[in-house]
Coordinates of C-alpha atoms and ligand atoms in Angstrom, one line a residue:
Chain A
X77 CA 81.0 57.5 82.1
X78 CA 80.9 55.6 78.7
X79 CA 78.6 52.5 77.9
X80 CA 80.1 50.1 75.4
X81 CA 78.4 46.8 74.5
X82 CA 81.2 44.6 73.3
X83 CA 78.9 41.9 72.6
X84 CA 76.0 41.3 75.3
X85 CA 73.1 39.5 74.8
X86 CA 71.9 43.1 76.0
X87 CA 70.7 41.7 79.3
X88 CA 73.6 43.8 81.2
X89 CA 72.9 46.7 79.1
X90 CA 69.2 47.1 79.9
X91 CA 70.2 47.0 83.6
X92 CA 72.5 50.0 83.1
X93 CA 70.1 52.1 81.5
X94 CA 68.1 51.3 84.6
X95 CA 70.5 52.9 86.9
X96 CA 69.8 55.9 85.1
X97 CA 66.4 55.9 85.9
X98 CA 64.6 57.9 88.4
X99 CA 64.8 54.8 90.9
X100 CA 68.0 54.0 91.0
X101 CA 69.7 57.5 89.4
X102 CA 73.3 57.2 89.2
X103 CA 73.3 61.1 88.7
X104 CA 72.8 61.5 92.1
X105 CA 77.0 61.0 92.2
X106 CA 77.1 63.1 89.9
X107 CA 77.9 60.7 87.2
X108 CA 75.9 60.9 84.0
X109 CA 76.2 58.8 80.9
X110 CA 78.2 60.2 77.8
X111 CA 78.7 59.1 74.2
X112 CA 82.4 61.0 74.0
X113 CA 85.9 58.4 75.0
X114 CA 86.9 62.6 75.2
X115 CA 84.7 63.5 78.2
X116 CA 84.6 60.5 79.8
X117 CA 86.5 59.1 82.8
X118 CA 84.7 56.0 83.1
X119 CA 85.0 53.4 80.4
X120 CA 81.9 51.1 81.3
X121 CA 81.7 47.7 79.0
X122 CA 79.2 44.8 78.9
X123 CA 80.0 41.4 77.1
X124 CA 82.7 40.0 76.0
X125 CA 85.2 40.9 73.7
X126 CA 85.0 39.1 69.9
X127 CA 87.2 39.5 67.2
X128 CA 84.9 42.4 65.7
X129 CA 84.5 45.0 68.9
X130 CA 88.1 44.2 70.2
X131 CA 89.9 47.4 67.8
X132 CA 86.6 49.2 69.0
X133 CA 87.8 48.7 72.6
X134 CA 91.1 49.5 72.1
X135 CA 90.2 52.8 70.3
X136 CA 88.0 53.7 72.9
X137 CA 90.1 53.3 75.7
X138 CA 93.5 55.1 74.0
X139 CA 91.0 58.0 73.0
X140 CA 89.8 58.7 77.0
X141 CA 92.5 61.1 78.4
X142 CA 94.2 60.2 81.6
X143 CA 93.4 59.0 84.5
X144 CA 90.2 56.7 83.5
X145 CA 89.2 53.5 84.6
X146 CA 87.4 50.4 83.2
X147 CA 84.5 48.6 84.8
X148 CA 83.3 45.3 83.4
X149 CA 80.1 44.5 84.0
X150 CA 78.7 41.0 83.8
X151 CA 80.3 38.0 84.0
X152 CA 80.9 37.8 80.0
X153 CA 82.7 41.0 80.5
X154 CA 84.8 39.4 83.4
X155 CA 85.1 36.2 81.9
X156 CA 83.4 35.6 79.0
X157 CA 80.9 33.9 80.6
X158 CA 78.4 31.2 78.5
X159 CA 79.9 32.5 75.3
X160 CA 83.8 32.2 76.7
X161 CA 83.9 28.2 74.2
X162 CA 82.4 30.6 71.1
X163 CA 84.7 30.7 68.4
X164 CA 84.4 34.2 68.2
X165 CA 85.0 35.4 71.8
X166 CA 88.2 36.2 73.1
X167 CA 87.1 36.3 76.5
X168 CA 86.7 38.9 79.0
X169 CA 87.2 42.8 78.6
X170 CA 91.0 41.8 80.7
X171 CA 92.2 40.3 77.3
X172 CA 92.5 43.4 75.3
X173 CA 92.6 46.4 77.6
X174 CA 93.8 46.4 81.7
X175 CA 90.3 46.3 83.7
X176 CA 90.0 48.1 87.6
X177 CA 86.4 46.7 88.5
X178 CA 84.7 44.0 88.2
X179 CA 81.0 43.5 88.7
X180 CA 79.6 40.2 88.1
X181 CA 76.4 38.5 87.6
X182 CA 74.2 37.3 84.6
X183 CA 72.6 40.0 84.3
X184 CA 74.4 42.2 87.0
X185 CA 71.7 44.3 88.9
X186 CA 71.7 47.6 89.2
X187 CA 72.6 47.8 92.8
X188 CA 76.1 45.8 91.8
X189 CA 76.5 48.3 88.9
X190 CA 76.2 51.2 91.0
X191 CA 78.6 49.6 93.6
X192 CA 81.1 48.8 91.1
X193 CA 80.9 52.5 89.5
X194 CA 81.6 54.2 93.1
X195 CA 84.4 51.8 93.4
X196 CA 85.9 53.0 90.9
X197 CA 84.9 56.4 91.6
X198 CA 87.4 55.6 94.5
X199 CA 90.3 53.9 92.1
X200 CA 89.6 57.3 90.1
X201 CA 90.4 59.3 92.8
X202 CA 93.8 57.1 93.7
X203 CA 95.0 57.4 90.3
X204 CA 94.2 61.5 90.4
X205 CA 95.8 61.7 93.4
X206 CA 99.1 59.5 92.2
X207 CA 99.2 61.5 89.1
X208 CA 99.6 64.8 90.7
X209 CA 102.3 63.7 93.2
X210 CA 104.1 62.5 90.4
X211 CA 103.7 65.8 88.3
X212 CA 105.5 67.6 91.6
Chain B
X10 CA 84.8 103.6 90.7
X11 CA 81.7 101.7 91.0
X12 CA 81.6 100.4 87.1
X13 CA 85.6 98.7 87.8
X14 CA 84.3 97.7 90.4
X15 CA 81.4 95.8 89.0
X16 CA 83.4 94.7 86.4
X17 CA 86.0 92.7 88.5
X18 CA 83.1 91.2 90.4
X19 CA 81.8 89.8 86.9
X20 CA 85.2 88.3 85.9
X21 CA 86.0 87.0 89.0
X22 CA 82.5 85.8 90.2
X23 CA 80.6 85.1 87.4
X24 CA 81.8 81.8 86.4
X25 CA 81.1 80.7 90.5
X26 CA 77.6 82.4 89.6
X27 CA 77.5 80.1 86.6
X28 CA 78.7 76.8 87.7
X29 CA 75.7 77.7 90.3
X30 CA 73.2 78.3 88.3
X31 CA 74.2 75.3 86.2
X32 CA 74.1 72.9 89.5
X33 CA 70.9 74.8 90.3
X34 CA 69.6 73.7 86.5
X35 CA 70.7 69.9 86.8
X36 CA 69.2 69.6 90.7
X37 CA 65.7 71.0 89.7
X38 CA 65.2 68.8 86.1
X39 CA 66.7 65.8 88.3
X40 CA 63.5 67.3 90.6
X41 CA 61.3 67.3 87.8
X42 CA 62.0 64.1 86.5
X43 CA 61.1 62.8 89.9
X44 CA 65.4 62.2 90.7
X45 CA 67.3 63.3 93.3
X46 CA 70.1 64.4 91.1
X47 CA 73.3 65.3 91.9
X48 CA 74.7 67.9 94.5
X49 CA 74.5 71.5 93.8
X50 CA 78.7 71.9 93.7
X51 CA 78.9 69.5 90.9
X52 CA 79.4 71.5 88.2
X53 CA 82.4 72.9 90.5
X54 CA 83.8 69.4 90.8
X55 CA 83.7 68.7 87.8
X56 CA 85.2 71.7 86.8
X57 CA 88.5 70.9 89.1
X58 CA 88.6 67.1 87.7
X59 CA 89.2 69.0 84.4
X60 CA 91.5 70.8 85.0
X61 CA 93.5 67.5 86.5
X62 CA 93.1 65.9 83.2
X63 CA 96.0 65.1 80.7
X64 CA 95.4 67.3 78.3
X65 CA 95.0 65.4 74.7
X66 CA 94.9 68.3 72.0
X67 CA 93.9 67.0 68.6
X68 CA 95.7 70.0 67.3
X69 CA 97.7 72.8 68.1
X70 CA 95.2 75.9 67.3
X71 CA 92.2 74.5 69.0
X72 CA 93.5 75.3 73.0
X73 CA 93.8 79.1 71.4
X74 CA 90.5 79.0 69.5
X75 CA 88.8 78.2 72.5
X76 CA 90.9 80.5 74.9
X77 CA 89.8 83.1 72.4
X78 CA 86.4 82.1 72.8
X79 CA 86.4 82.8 76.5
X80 CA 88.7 85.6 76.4
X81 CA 86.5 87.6 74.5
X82 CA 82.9 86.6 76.3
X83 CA 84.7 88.2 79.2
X84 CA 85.2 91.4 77.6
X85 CA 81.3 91.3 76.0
X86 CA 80.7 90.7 79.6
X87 CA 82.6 93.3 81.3
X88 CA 81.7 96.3 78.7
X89 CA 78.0 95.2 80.2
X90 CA 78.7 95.5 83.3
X91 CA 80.5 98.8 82.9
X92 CA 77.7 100.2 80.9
X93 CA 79.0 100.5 77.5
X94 CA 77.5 100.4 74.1
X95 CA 74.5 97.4 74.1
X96 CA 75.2 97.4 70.0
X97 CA 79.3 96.6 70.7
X98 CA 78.3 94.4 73.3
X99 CA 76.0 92.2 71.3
X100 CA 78.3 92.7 68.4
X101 CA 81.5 91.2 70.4
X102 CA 79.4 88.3 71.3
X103 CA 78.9 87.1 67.8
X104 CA 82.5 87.6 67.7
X105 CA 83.1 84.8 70.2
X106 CA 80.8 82.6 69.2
X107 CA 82.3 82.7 65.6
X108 CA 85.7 81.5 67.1
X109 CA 83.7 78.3 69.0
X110 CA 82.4 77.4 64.9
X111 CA 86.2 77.8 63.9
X112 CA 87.5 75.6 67.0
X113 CA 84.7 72.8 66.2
X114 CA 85.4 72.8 62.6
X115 CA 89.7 72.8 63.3
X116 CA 89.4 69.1 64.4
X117 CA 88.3 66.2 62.1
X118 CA 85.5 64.6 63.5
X119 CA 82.7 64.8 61.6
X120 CA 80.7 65.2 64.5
X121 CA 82.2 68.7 66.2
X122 CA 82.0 69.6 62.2
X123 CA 78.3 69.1 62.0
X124 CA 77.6 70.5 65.4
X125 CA 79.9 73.9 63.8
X126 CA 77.2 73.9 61.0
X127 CA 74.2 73.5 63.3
X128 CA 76.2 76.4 65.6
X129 CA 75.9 78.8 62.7
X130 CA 72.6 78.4 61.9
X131 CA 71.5 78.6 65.6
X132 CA 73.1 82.3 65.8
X133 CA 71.3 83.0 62.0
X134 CA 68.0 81.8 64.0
X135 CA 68.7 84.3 67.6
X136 CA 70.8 87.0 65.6
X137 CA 67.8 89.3 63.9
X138 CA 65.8 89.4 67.6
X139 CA 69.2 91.0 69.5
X140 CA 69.9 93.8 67.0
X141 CA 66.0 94.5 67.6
X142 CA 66.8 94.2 70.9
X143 CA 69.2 96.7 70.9
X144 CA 67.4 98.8 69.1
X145 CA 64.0 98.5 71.0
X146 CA 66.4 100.1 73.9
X147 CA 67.5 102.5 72.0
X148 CA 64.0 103.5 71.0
X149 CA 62.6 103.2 74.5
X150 CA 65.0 104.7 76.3
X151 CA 67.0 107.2 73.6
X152 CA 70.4 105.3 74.3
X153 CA 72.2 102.0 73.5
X154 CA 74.2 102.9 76.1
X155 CA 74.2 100.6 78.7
X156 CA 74.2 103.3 81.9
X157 CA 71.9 105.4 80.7
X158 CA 69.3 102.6 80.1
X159 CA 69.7 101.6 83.9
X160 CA 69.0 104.8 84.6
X161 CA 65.4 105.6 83.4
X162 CA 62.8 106.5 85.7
X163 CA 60.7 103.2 84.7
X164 CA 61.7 100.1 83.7
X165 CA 62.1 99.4 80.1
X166 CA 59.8 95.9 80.4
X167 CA 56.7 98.1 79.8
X168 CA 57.4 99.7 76.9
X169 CA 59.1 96.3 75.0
X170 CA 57.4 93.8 76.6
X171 CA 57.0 91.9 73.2
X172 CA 61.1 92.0 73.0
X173 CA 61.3 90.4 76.5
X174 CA 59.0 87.6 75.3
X175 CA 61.0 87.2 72.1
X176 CA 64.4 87.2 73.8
X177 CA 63.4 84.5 76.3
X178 CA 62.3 82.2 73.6
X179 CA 65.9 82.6 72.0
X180 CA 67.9 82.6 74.9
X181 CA 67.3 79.1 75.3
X182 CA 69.7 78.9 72.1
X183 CA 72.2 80.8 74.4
X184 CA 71.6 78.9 77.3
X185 CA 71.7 75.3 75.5
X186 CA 68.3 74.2 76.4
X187 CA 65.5 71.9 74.6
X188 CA 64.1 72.7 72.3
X189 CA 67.1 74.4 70.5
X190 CA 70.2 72.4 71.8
X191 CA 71.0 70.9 68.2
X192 CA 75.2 71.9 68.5
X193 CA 76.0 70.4 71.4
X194 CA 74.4 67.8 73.4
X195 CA 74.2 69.0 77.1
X196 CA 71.5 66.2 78.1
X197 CA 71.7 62.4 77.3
X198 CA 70.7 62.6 73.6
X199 CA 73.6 61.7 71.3
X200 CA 73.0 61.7 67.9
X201 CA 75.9 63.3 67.1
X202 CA 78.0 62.7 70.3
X203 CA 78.8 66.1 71.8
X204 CA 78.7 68.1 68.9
X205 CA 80.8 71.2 68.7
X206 CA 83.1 69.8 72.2
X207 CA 82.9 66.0 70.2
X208 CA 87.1 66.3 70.2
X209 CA 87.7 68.5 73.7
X210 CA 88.9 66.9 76.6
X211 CA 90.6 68.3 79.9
X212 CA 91.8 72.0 80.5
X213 CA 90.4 72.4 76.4
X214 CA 86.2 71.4 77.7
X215 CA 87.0 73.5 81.0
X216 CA 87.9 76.8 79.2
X217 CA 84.3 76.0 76.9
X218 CA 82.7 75.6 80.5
X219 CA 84.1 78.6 81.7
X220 CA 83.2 80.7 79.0
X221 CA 79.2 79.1 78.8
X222 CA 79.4 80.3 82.5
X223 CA 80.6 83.9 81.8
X224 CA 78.3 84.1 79.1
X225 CA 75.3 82.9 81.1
X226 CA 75.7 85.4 83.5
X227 CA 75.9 88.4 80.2
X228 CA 72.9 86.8 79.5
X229 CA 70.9 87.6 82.6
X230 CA 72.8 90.7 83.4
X231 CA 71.1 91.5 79.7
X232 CA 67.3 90.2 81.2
X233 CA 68.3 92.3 84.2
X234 CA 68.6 95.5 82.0
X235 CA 64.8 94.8 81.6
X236 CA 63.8 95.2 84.8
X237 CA 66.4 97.3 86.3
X238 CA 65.7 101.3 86.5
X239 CA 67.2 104.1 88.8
X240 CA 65.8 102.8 92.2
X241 CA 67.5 100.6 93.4
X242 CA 64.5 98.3 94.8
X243 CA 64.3 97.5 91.6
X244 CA 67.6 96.2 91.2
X245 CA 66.2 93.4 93.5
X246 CA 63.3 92.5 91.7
X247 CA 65.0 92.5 88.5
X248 CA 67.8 89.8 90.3
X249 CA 64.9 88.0 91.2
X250 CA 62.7 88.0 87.8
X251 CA 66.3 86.8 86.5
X252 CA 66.2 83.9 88.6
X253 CA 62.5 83.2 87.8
X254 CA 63.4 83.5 84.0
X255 CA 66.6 80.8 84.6
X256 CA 64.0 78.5 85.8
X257 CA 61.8 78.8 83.2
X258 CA 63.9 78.0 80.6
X259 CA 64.9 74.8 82.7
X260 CA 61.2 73.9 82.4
X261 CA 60.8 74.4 78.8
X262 CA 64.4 72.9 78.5
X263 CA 62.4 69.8 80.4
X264 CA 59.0 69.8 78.9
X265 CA 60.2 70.3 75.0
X266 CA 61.8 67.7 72.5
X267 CA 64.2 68.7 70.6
X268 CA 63.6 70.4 66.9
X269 CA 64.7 69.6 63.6
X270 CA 67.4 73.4 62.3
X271 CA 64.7 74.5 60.0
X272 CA 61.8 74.6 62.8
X273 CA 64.4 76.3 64.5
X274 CA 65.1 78.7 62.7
X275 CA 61.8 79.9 61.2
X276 CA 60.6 79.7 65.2
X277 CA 62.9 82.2 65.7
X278 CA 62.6 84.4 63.3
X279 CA 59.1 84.3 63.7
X280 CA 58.9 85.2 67.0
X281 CA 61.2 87.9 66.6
X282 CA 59.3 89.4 63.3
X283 CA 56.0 89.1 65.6
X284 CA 57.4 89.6 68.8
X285 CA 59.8 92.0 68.2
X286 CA 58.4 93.4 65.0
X287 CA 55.0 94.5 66.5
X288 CA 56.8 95.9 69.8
X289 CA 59.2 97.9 67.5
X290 CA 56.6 99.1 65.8
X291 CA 54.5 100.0 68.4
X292 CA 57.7 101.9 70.0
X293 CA 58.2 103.8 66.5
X294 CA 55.1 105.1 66.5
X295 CA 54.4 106.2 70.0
X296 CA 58.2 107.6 71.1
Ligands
SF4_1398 S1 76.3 38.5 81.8 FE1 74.4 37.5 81.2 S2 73.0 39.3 80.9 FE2 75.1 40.1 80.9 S3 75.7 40.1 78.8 FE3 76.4 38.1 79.6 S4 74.7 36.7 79.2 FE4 73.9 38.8 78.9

């Protein structure tokens, strides 16, 4: 799984770390947190897109091999949230690269995060599953 | 009869052994941390989802570097196991690890480049302590060869118990653990990303896996040579002390921050000139 903040207030970001913690402990699914687009098949991202982190994004996601899937988390990554009227914002994460999950809320708790990760642990799995049928 | 078959057991079950060990390793520092962590098969899971990747090769030599890599930290491993020459087998293991630098330094992020410097410097820092190492068996037992060490009529462990102490404190390099993991970045800090695997993805990260797996197990089957002599009772112990060893470096790995390469390597090399010196010397004067 990789953690990009797009442009949070850092609200949703601090509630990611804390499903790494020993309380909540997303490693327990065996997912652990990466800094590598390579080695990752989750591309996790919080806030939403501005003109500045939008060819971040983009490079992020072409770099992560196939299958992966995206999880917005927050409602500025689903929507753009308070800061969708900015100037700057171009909205949610959907604008600029195809998003599977959604997980809303202001700041999304960790219980929704960890939710919206096994989801797509599940779309993950489709996508594996359609890939190899398609290699036969 | 006996050494192909040993042999074939190492290439075919050593990297099951290793992904084992490795799931064994993430369960107990999830323990210590006071996590559950994850299941014991993950490593073996994750392994598979590799493997199902697309495959996105920055270049076109790095899928044969790292082949290479593996290829040959099978045969270090195997010559072990069929009780060949200690000296070739420690020499062949450099070998490998030289073509891991030249796969890291092949692609163009600055990262796997750095973590190819940091690489070099690490086997400068555990280098000196396995020639001594070699040659502390040599001394103790009046062979490098690998089947006549297993069969002395005491364990080596008492005559270089100094060695032993050294080469745990530098296997940790080998096995990637805190306070020496400064190539790559097995645990969640990531100053520079992954280091050396920064660019691997797919099949390419699976082959590295693999080949940390086989060389985990050379590792301990080393440790094992130890404890190991021609009863074979103490074959057991010596599988066990392995397993007590493993843990202990996931302990230190747990309870040590990482060090800056310099601490690094004058740690090492201090501990082996103590270590290893005074053991050597002690062995010189006495065999
Ligand atoms: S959803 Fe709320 S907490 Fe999360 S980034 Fe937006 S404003 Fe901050």
């Amino acid at each position: 799984m990789l953690h990009y903040d797009a442009s949070s207030c850092n609200g949703c970001d601090i509630e990611v770390l804390d499903c790494l913690t020993p309380k909540y402990d997303l490693e327990r699914f065996g997912v652990i947190n990466t800094g590598d687009p390579f080695q990752a098949d989750m591309l996790l991202i919080t806030g939403g897109v501005n003109s500045q982190t939008e060819s971040v994004v983009k490079q992020l996601y072409s770099q992560m091999p196939e299958p992966k899937v995206v999880i917005a988390v927050g409602i500025c990554a689903c929507t753009g949230g308070v800061f969708k009227e900015c100037y700057n914002i171009k909205g949610g994460i959907d604008t600029v690269i195809p998003v599977d999950v959604y997980v809303p809320g202001c700041a999304a708790r960790p219980e929704s995060i960890i939710d919206g990760v096994m989801k797509a642990i599940r779309i993950l799995d489709e996508k594996r599953a359609a890939a190899i049928k398609d290699r036969r | 009869m006996m050494r192909a078959g040993l042999v074939i057991a190492y290439i075919l079950l050593a990297p099951v052994l290793g992904a084992f060990l490795d799931g064994l390793d993430r369960v107990v520092s999830a323990r210590m941390q006071r996590r559950k962590g994850p299941s014991v098969l993950q490593p073996f899971y994750d392994l598979g989802k590799l493997f199902s990747k697309q495959l996105l090769a920055v270049n076109n030599v790095q899928l044969l570097l790292n082949l290479s890599y593996l290829v040959i930290l099978m045969i270090a491993g195997s010559l072990l196991f069929a009780g060949a020459d200690l000296l070739m087998i420690l020499f062949i293991l450099s070998t490998a690890d030289m073509f891991l630098i030249m796969s890291a330094s092949s692609d163009s992020s600055p990262y796997a480049n750095m973590g190819a410097g940091r690489e070099m410097i690490q086997v400068m820092a555990y280098e000196p302590l396995t020639l001594l190492l070699a040659v502390g068996f040599y001394l103790a037992t009046g062979s490098f060869d690998v089947s006549v060490i297993m069969q002395q009529p005491k364990s080596a462990v008492f005559l270089m118990p100094g060695l032993l102490f050294g080469f745990m404190f530098v296997a940790a390099i080998k096995f990637r653990k805190s306070p020496f993991d400064l190539s790559t970045s097995h645990h969640a800090h990531q100053e520079m990303v992954m280091g050396i695997t920064t660019e691997m993805s797919g099949a390419n990260l699976a082959i590295i896996n693999l080949g940390e797996y086989y060389e985990m197990v050379l590792m301990l089957g080393l440790f094992f040579l130890f404890f190991a002599n021609k009863n074979w009772q103490s074959w057991i112990v010596a599988a066990v002390l392995c397993l007590v060893i493993f843990l202990l470096e996931t302990l230190w790995d747990n309870v040590s921050a990482r060090l800056k390469w310099k601490k690094v390597l004058y740690g090492c090399w201090t501990v082996t000139f103590v270590a290893g010196g005074v053991n050597l010397l002690i062995l010189m004067l006495t065999h």
